[in-house]
Tab-separated table of C-alpha atoms and ligand atoms in Angstrom:
chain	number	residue	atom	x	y	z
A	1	UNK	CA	-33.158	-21.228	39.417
A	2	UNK	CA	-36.045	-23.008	39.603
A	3	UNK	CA	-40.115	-21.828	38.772
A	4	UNK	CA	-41.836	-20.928	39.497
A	5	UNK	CA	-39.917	-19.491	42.543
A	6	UNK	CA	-38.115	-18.142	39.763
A	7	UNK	CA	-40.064	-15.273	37.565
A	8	UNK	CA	-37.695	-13.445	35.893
A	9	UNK	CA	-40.557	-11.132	34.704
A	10	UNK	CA	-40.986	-9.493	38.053
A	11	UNK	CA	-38.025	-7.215	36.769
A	12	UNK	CA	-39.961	-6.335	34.150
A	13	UNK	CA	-43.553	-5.665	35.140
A	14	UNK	CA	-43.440	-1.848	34.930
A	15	UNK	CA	-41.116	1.096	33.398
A	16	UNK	CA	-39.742	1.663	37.362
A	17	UNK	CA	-38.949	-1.701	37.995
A	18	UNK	CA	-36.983	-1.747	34.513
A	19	UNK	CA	-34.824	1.048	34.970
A	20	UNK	CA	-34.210	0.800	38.545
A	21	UNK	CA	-32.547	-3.272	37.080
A	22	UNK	CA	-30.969	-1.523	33.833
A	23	UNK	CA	-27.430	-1.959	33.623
A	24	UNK	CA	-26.091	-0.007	30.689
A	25	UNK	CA	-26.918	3.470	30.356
A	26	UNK	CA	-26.553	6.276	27.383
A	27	UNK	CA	-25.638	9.798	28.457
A	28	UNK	CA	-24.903	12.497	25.963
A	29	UNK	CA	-21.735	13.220	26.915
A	30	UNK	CA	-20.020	9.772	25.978
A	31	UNK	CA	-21.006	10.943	22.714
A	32	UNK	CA	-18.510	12.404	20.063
A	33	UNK	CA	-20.038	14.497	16.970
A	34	UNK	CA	-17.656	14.000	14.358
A	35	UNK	CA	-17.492	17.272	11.826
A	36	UNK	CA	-16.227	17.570	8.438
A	37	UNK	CA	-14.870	20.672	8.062
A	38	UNK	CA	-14.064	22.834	4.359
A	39	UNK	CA	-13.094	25.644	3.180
A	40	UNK	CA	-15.027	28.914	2.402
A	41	UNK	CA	-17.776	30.855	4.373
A	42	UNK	CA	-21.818	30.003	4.632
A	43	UNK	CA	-20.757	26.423	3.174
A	44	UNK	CA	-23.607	23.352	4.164
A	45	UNK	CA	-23.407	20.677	1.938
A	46	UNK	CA	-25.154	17.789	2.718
A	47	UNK	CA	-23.610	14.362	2.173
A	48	UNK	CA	-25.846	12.189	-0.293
A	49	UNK	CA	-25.324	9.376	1.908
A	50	UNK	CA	-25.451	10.498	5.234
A	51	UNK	CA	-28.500	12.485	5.640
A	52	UNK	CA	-28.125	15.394	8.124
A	53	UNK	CA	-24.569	15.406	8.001
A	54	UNK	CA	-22.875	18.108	6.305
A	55	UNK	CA	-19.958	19.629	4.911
A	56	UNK	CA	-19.051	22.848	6.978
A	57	UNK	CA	-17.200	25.855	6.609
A	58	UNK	CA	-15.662	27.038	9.872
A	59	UNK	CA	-18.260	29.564	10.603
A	60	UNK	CA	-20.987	27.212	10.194
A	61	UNK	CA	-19.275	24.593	11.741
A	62	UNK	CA	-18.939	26.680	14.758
A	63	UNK	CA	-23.051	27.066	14.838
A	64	UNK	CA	-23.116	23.123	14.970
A	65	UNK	CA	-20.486	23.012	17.582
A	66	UNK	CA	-22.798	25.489	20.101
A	67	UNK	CA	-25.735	23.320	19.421
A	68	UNK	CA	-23.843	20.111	20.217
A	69	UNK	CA	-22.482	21.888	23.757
A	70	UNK	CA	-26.077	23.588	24.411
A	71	UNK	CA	-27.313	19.601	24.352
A	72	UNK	CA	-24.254	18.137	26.699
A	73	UNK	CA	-22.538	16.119	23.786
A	74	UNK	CA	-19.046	15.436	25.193
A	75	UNK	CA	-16.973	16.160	22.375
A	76	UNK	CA	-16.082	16.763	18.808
A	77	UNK	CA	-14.127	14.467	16.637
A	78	UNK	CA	-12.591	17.252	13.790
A	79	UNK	CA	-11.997	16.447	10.288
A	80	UNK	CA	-10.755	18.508	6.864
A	81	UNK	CA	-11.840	18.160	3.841
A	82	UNK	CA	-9.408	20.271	1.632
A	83	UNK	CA	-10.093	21.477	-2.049
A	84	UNK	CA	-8.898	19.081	-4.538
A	85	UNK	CA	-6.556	21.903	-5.601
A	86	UNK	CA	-5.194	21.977	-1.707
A	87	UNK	CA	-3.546	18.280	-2.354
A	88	UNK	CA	-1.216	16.860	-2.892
A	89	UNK	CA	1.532	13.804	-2.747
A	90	UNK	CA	2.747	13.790	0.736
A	91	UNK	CA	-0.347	15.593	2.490
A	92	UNK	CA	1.034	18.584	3.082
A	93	UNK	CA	-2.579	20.036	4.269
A	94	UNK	CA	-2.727	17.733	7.523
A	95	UNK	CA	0.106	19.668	9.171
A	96	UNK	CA	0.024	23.259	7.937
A	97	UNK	CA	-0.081	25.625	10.943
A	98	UNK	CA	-3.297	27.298	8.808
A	99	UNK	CA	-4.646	24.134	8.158
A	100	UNK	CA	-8.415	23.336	7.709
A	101	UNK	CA	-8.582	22.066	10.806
A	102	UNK	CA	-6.266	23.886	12.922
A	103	UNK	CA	-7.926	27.217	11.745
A	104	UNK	CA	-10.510	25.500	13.016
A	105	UNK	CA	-9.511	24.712	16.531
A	106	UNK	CA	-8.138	28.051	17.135
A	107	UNK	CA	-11.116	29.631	16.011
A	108	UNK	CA	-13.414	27.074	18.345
A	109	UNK	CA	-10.903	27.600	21.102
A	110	UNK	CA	-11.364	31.733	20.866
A	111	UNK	CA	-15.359	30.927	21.424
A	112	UNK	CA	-16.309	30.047	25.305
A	113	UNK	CA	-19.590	28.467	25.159
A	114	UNK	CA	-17.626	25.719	23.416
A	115	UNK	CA	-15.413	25.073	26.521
A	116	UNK	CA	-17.529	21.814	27.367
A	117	UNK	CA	-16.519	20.306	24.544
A	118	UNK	CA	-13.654	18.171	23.869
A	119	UNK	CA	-11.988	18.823	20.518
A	120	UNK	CA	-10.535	16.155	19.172
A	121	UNK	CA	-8.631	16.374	16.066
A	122	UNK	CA	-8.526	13.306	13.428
A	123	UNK	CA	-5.041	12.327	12.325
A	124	UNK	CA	-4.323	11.337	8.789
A	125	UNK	CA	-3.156	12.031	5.941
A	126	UNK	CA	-5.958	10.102	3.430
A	127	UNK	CA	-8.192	13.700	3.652
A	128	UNK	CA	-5.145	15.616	1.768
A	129	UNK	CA	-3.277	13.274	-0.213
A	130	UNK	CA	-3.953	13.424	-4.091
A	131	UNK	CA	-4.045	9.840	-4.127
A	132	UNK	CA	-6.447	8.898	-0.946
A	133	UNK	CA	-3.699	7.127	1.069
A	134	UNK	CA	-3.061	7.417	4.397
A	135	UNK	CA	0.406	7.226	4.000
A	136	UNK	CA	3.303	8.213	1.602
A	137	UNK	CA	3.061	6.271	-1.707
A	138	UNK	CA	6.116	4.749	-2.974
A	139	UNK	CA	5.725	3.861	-6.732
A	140	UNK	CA	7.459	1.461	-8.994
A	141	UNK	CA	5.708	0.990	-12.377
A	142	UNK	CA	2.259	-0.802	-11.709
A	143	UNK	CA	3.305	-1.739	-8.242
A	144	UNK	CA	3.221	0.892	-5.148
A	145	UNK	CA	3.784	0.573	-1.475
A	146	UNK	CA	2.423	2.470	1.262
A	147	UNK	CA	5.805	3.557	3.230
A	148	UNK	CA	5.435	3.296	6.988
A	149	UNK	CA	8.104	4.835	8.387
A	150	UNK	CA	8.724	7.868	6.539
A	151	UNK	CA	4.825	8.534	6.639
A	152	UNK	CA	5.339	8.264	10.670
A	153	UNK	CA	7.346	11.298	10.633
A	154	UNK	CA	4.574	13.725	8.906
A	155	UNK	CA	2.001	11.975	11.077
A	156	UNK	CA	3.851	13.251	14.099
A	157	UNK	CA	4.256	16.642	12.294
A	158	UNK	CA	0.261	16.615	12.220
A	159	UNK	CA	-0.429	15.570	15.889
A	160	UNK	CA	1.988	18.259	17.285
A	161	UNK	CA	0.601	20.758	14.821
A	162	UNK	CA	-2.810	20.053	16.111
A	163	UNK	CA	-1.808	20.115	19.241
A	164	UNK	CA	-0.363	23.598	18.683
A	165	UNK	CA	-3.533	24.682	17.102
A	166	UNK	CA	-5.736	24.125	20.608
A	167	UNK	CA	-6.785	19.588	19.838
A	168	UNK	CA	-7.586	19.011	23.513
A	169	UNK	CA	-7.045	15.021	21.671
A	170	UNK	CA	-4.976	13.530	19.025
A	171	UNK	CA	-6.685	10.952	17.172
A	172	UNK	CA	-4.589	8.521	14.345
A	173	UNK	CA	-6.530	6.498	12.342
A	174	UNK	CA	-3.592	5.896	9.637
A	175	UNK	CA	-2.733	2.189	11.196
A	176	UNK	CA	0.931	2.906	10.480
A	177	UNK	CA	3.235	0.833	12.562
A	178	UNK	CA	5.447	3.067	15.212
A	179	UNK	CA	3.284	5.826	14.777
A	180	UNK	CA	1.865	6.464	18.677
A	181	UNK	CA	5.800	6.175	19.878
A	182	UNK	CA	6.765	9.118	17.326
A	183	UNK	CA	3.105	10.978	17.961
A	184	UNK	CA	4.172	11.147	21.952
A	185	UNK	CA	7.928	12.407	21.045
A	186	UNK	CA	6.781	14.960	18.624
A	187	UNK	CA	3.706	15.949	20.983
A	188	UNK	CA	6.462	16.176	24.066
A	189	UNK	CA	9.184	18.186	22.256
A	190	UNK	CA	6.524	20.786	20.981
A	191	UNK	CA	5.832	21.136	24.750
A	192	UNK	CA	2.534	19.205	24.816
A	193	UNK	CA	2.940	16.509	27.316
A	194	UNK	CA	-0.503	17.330	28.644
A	195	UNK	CA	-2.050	16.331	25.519
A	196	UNK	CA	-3.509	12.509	25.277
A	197	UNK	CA	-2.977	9.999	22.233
A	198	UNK	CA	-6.448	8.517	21.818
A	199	UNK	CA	-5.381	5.993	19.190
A	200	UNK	CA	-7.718	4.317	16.796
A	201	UNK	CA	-6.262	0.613	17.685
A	202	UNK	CA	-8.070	-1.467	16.357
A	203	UNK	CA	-9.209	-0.444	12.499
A	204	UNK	CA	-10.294	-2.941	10.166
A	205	UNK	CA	-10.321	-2.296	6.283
A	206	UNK	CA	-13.518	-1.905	6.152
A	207	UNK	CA	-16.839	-1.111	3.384
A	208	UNK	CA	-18.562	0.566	6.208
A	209	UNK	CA	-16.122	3.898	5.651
A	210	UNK	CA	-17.696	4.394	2.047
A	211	UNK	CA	-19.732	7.476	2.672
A	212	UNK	CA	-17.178	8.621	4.967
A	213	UNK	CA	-15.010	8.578	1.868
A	214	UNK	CA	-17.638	10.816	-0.098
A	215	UNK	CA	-17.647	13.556	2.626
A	216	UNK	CA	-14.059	13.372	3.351
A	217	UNK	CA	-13.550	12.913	-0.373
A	218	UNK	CA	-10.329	10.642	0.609
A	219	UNK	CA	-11.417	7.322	-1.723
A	220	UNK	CA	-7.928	6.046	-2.799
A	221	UNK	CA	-7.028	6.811	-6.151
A	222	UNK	CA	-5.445	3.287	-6.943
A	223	UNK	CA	-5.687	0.294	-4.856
A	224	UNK	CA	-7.224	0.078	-1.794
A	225	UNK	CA	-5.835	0.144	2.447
A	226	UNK	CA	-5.774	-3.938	3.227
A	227	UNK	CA	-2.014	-3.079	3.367
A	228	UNK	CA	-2.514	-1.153	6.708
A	229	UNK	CA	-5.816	-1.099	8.077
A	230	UNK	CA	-6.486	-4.737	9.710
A	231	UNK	CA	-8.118	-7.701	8.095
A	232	UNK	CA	-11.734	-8.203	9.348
A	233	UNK	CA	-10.992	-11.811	10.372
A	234	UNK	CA	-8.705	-11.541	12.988
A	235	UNK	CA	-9.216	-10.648	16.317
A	236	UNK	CA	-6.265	-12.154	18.282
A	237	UNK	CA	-4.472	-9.888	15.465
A	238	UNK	CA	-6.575	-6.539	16.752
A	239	UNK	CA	-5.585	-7.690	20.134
A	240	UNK	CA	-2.403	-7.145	19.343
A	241	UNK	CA	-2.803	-3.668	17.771
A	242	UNK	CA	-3.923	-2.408	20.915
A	243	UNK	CA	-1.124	-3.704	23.171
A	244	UNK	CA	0.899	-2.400	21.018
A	245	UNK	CA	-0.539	1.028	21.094
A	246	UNK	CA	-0.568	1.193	24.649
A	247	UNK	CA	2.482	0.076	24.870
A	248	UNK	CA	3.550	3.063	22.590
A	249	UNK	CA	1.909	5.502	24.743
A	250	UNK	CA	-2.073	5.461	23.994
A	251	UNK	CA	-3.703	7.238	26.450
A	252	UNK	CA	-7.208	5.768	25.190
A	253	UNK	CA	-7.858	3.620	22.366
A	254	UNK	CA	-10.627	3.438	19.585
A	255	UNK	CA	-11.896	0.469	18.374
A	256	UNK	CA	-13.708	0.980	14.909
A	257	UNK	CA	-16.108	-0.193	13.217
A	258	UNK	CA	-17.922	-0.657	15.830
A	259	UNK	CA	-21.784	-3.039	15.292
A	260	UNK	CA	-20.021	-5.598	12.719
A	261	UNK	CA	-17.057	-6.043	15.497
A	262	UNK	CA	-18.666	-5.764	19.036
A	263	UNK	CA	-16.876	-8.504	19.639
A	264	UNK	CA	-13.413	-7.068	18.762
A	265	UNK	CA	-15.139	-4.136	21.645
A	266	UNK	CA	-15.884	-6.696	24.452
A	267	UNK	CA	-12.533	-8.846	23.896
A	268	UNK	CA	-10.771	-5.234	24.599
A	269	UNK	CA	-12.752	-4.486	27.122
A	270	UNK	CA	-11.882	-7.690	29.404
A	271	UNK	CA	-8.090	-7.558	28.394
A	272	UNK	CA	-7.416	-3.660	29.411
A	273	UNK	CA	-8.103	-1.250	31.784
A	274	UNK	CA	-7.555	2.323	29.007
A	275	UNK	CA	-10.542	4.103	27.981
A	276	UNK	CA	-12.024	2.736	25.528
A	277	UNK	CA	-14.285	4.315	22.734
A	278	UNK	CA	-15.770	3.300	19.754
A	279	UNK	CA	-16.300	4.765	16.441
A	280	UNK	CA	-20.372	4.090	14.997
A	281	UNK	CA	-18.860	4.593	11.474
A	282	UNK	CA	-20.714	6.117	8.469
A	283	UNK	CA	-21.391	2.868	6.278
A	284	UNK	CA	-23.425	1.827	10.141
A	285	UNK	CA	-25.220	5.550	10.314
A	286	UNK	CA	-26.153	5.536	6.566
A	287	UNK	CA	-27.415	1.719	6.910
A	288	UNK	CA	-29.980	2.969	9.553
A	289	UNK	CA	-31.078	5.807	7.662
A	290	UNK	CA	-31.491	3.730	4.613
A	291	UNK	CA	-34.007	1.858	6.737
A	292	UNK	CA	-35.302	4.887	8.735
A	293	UNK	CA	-36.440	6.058	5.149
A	294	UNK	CA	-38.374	3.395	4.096
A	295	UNK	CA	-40.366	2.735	6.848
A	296	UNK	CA	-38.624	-0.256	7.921
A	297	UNK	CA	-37.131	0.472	11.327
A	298	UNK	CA	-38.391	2.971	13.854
A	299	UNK	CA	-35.982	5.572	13.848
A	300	UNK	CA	-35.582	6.654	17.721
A	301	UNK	CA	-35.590	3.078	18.887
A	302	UNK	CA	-33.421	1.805	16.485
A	303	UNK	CA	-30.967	4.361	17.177
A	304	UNK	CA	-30.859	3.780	20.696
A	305	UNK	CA	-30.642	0.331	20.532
A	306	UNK	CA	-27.308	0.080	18.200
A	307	UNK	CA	-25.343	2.985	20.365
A	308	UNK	CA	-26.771	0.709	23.348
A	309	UNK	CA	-25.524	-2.257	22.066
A	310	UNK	CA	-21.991	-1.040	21.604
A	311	UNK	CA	-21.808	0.284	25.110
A	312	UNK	CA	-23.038	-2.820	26.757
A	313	UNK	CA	-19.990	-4.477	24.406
A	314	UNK	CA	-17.781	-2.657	26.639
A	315	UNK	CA	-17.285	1.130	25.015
A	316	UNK	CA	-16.983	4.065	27.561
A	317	UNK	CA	-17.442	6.533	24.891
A	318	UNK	CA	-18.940	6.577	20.915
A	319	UNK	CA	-18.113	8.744	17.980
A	320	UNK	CA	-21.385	8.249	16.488
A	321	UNK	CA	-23.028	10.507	13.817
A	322	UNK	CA	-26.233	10.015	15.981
A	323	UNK	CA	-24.662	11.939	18.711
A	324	UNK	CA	-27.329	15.107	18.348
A	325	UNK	CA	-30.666	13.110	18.162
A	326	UNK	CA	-29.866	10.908	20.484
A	327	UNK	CA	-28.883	13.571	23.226
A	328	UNK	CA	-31.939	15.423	22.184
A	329	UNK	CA	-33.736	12.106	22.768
A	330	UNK	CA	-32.349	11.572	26.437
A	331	UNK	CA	-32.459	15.649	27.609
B	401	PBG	C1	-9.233	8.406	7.991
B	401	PBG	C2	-10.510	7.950	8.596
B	401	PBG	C3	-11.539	7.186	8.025
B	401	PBG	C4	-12.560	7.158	8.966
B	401	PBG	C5	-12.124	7.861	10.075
B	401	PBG	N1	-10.842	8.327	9.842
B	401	PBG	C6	-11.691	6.605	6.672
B	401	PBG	C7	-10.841	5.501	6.219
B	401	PBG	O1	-10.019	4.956	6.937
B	401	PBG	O2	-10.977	5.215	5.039
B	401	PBG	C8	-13.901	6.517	8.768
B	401	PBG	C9	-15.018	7.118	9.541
B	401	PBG	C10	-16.370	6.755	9.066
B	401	PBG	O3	-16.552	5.917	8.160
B	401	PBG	O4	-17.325	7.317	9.622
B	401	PBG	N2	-8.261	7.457	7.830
């Protein structure tokens, strides 16, 4: 490596040289377009926080959906947001057969130009829980527990109910323990051993969810999830998550947030050989826009460069809330 035999700007000189040396790429269809999904008809509400990113009734939701296939986005990552009304202790909502989201998925499923698209369906309870949590809430006085096991049963409910409703993916994101091993049973007994677990492995208890929490309106009531979702110091710890996942039965795993823990990404990425995806969460989208706003960062390039950096960290696929503009950008 010596110069001046050594130039390493001959790679660069011109556009052709560049690409023909890149080494990561962005296509639109290892992009998933996560939709929040409520009830009524004509419904587009914008989230304060997340500009461009609505709440959507089914019908409208289904207009978004044919724009995301017409531009080659890979899939959709489903969530409901139930009225207030709709709630309640145990979550009920996340496994009714006419759920938000399963009416959702059968509808979708009925409509053929959607048929490129992956539908993947979120699983959790936090979206229909009075109190926020993802799991059951076991009280005593001022002190209350998040109870795994007994919330692993309705989770499993959910996935096979999902399932039933046309979720070509399951997706949990509740970070109970046991829950993929139940998920796979309940998914196989309903007769939907075809279906894959793409579990969100590695979640961290993070403040990048907040405006996720405004347009899924699933802020807990009391207390907050450090007693399931993982600490943000420990890697060796999310390491662990995912092995046991897999072990579990994960067909593909998640790794979320995903710019404050590409490192979490590439450390997964050189221990196992699953699909791996990663979730650009709200708190990262609404950060950009903040910026895009003032003037302070160029939007398009910007963009790129964060979904660019998480797939050179090692992710095959990103849920990212960019996943329209930047497929618009590439076509
Ligand atoms: C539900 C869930 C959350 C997100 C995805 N699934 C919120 C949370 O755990 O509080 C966050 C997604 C985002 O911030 O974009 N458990």
């Amino acid at each position: 490596m010596n110069f001046p035999v050594t130039r390493l700007r001959r790679l660069r000189r011109t556009e052709a040289m560049r690409s023909l040396v890149r080494e990561t790429h962005l296509r639109p269809d290892s992009f998933i377009y996560p939709l929040f999904i409520c009830p009524g008809e004509g419904v587009r509400k914008e989230i304060s926080s997340m500009p461009g990113v609505f709440n959507l009734s089914i019908d409208e939701a289904m207009k978004e959906a044919e724009t995301c296939a017409a531009l080659g986005i890979g899939g959709l990552m489903l969530f409901g947001v139930p009225a207030e009304k709709d709630k309640d202790e145990q979550g009920t909502g996340a496994w009714a057969d006419d759920g938000l989201v399963q009416t959702a998925l059968r509808a979708f499923k009925k409509n053929r130009t959607l048929d490129p698209l992956l539908l993947m369906a979120d699983v959790c309870l936090c979206e229909y829980t009075s109190h926020g949590h993802c799991g059951l809430v076991a009280r005593d006085g001022e002190h209350y527990q998040i109870q795994n096991d007994s919330s692993v049963a309705l989770l499993a409910k959910a996935a096979a109910s999902l399932a039933a409703a046309g979720a070509d993916i399951v997706a949990p994101s509740d970070m109970m323990d046991g829950r993929i091993a139940a998920m796979r049973d309940a998914l196989d007994a309903g007769g939907h051993e075809q279906i894959p677990i793409m579990s969100y492995a590695s979640k961290f208890a993070s403040a990048f969810y907040g405006p996720f929490r405004e347009a899924a309106g699933s802020t807990p009531q009391f207390g907050d999830r450090r007693s399931y979702q993982m600490d943000g110091a420990n890697l060796r710890e999310a390491m662990r998550e995912i092995d046991q996942d897999i072990v579990e039965g994960a067909d593909m795993i998640l790794m979320k947030p995903a710019m404050p823990y590409l490192d979490v990404i590439y450390a997964a990425r050189e221990r196992c050989d699953v699909p791996l995806g990663a979730y650009q969460v709200s708190g990262e989208y609404s950060m950009l826009h903040a910026a895009f706003q003032r003037g302070w960062l160029e939007q398009d390039r910007a963009m790129m460069e964060s979904l660019l950096s998480i797939r050179r960290a090692g992710a095959d696929f990103i849920i990212t809330y960019f996943a329209k503009d930047a497929a618009r950008l590439l076509a």
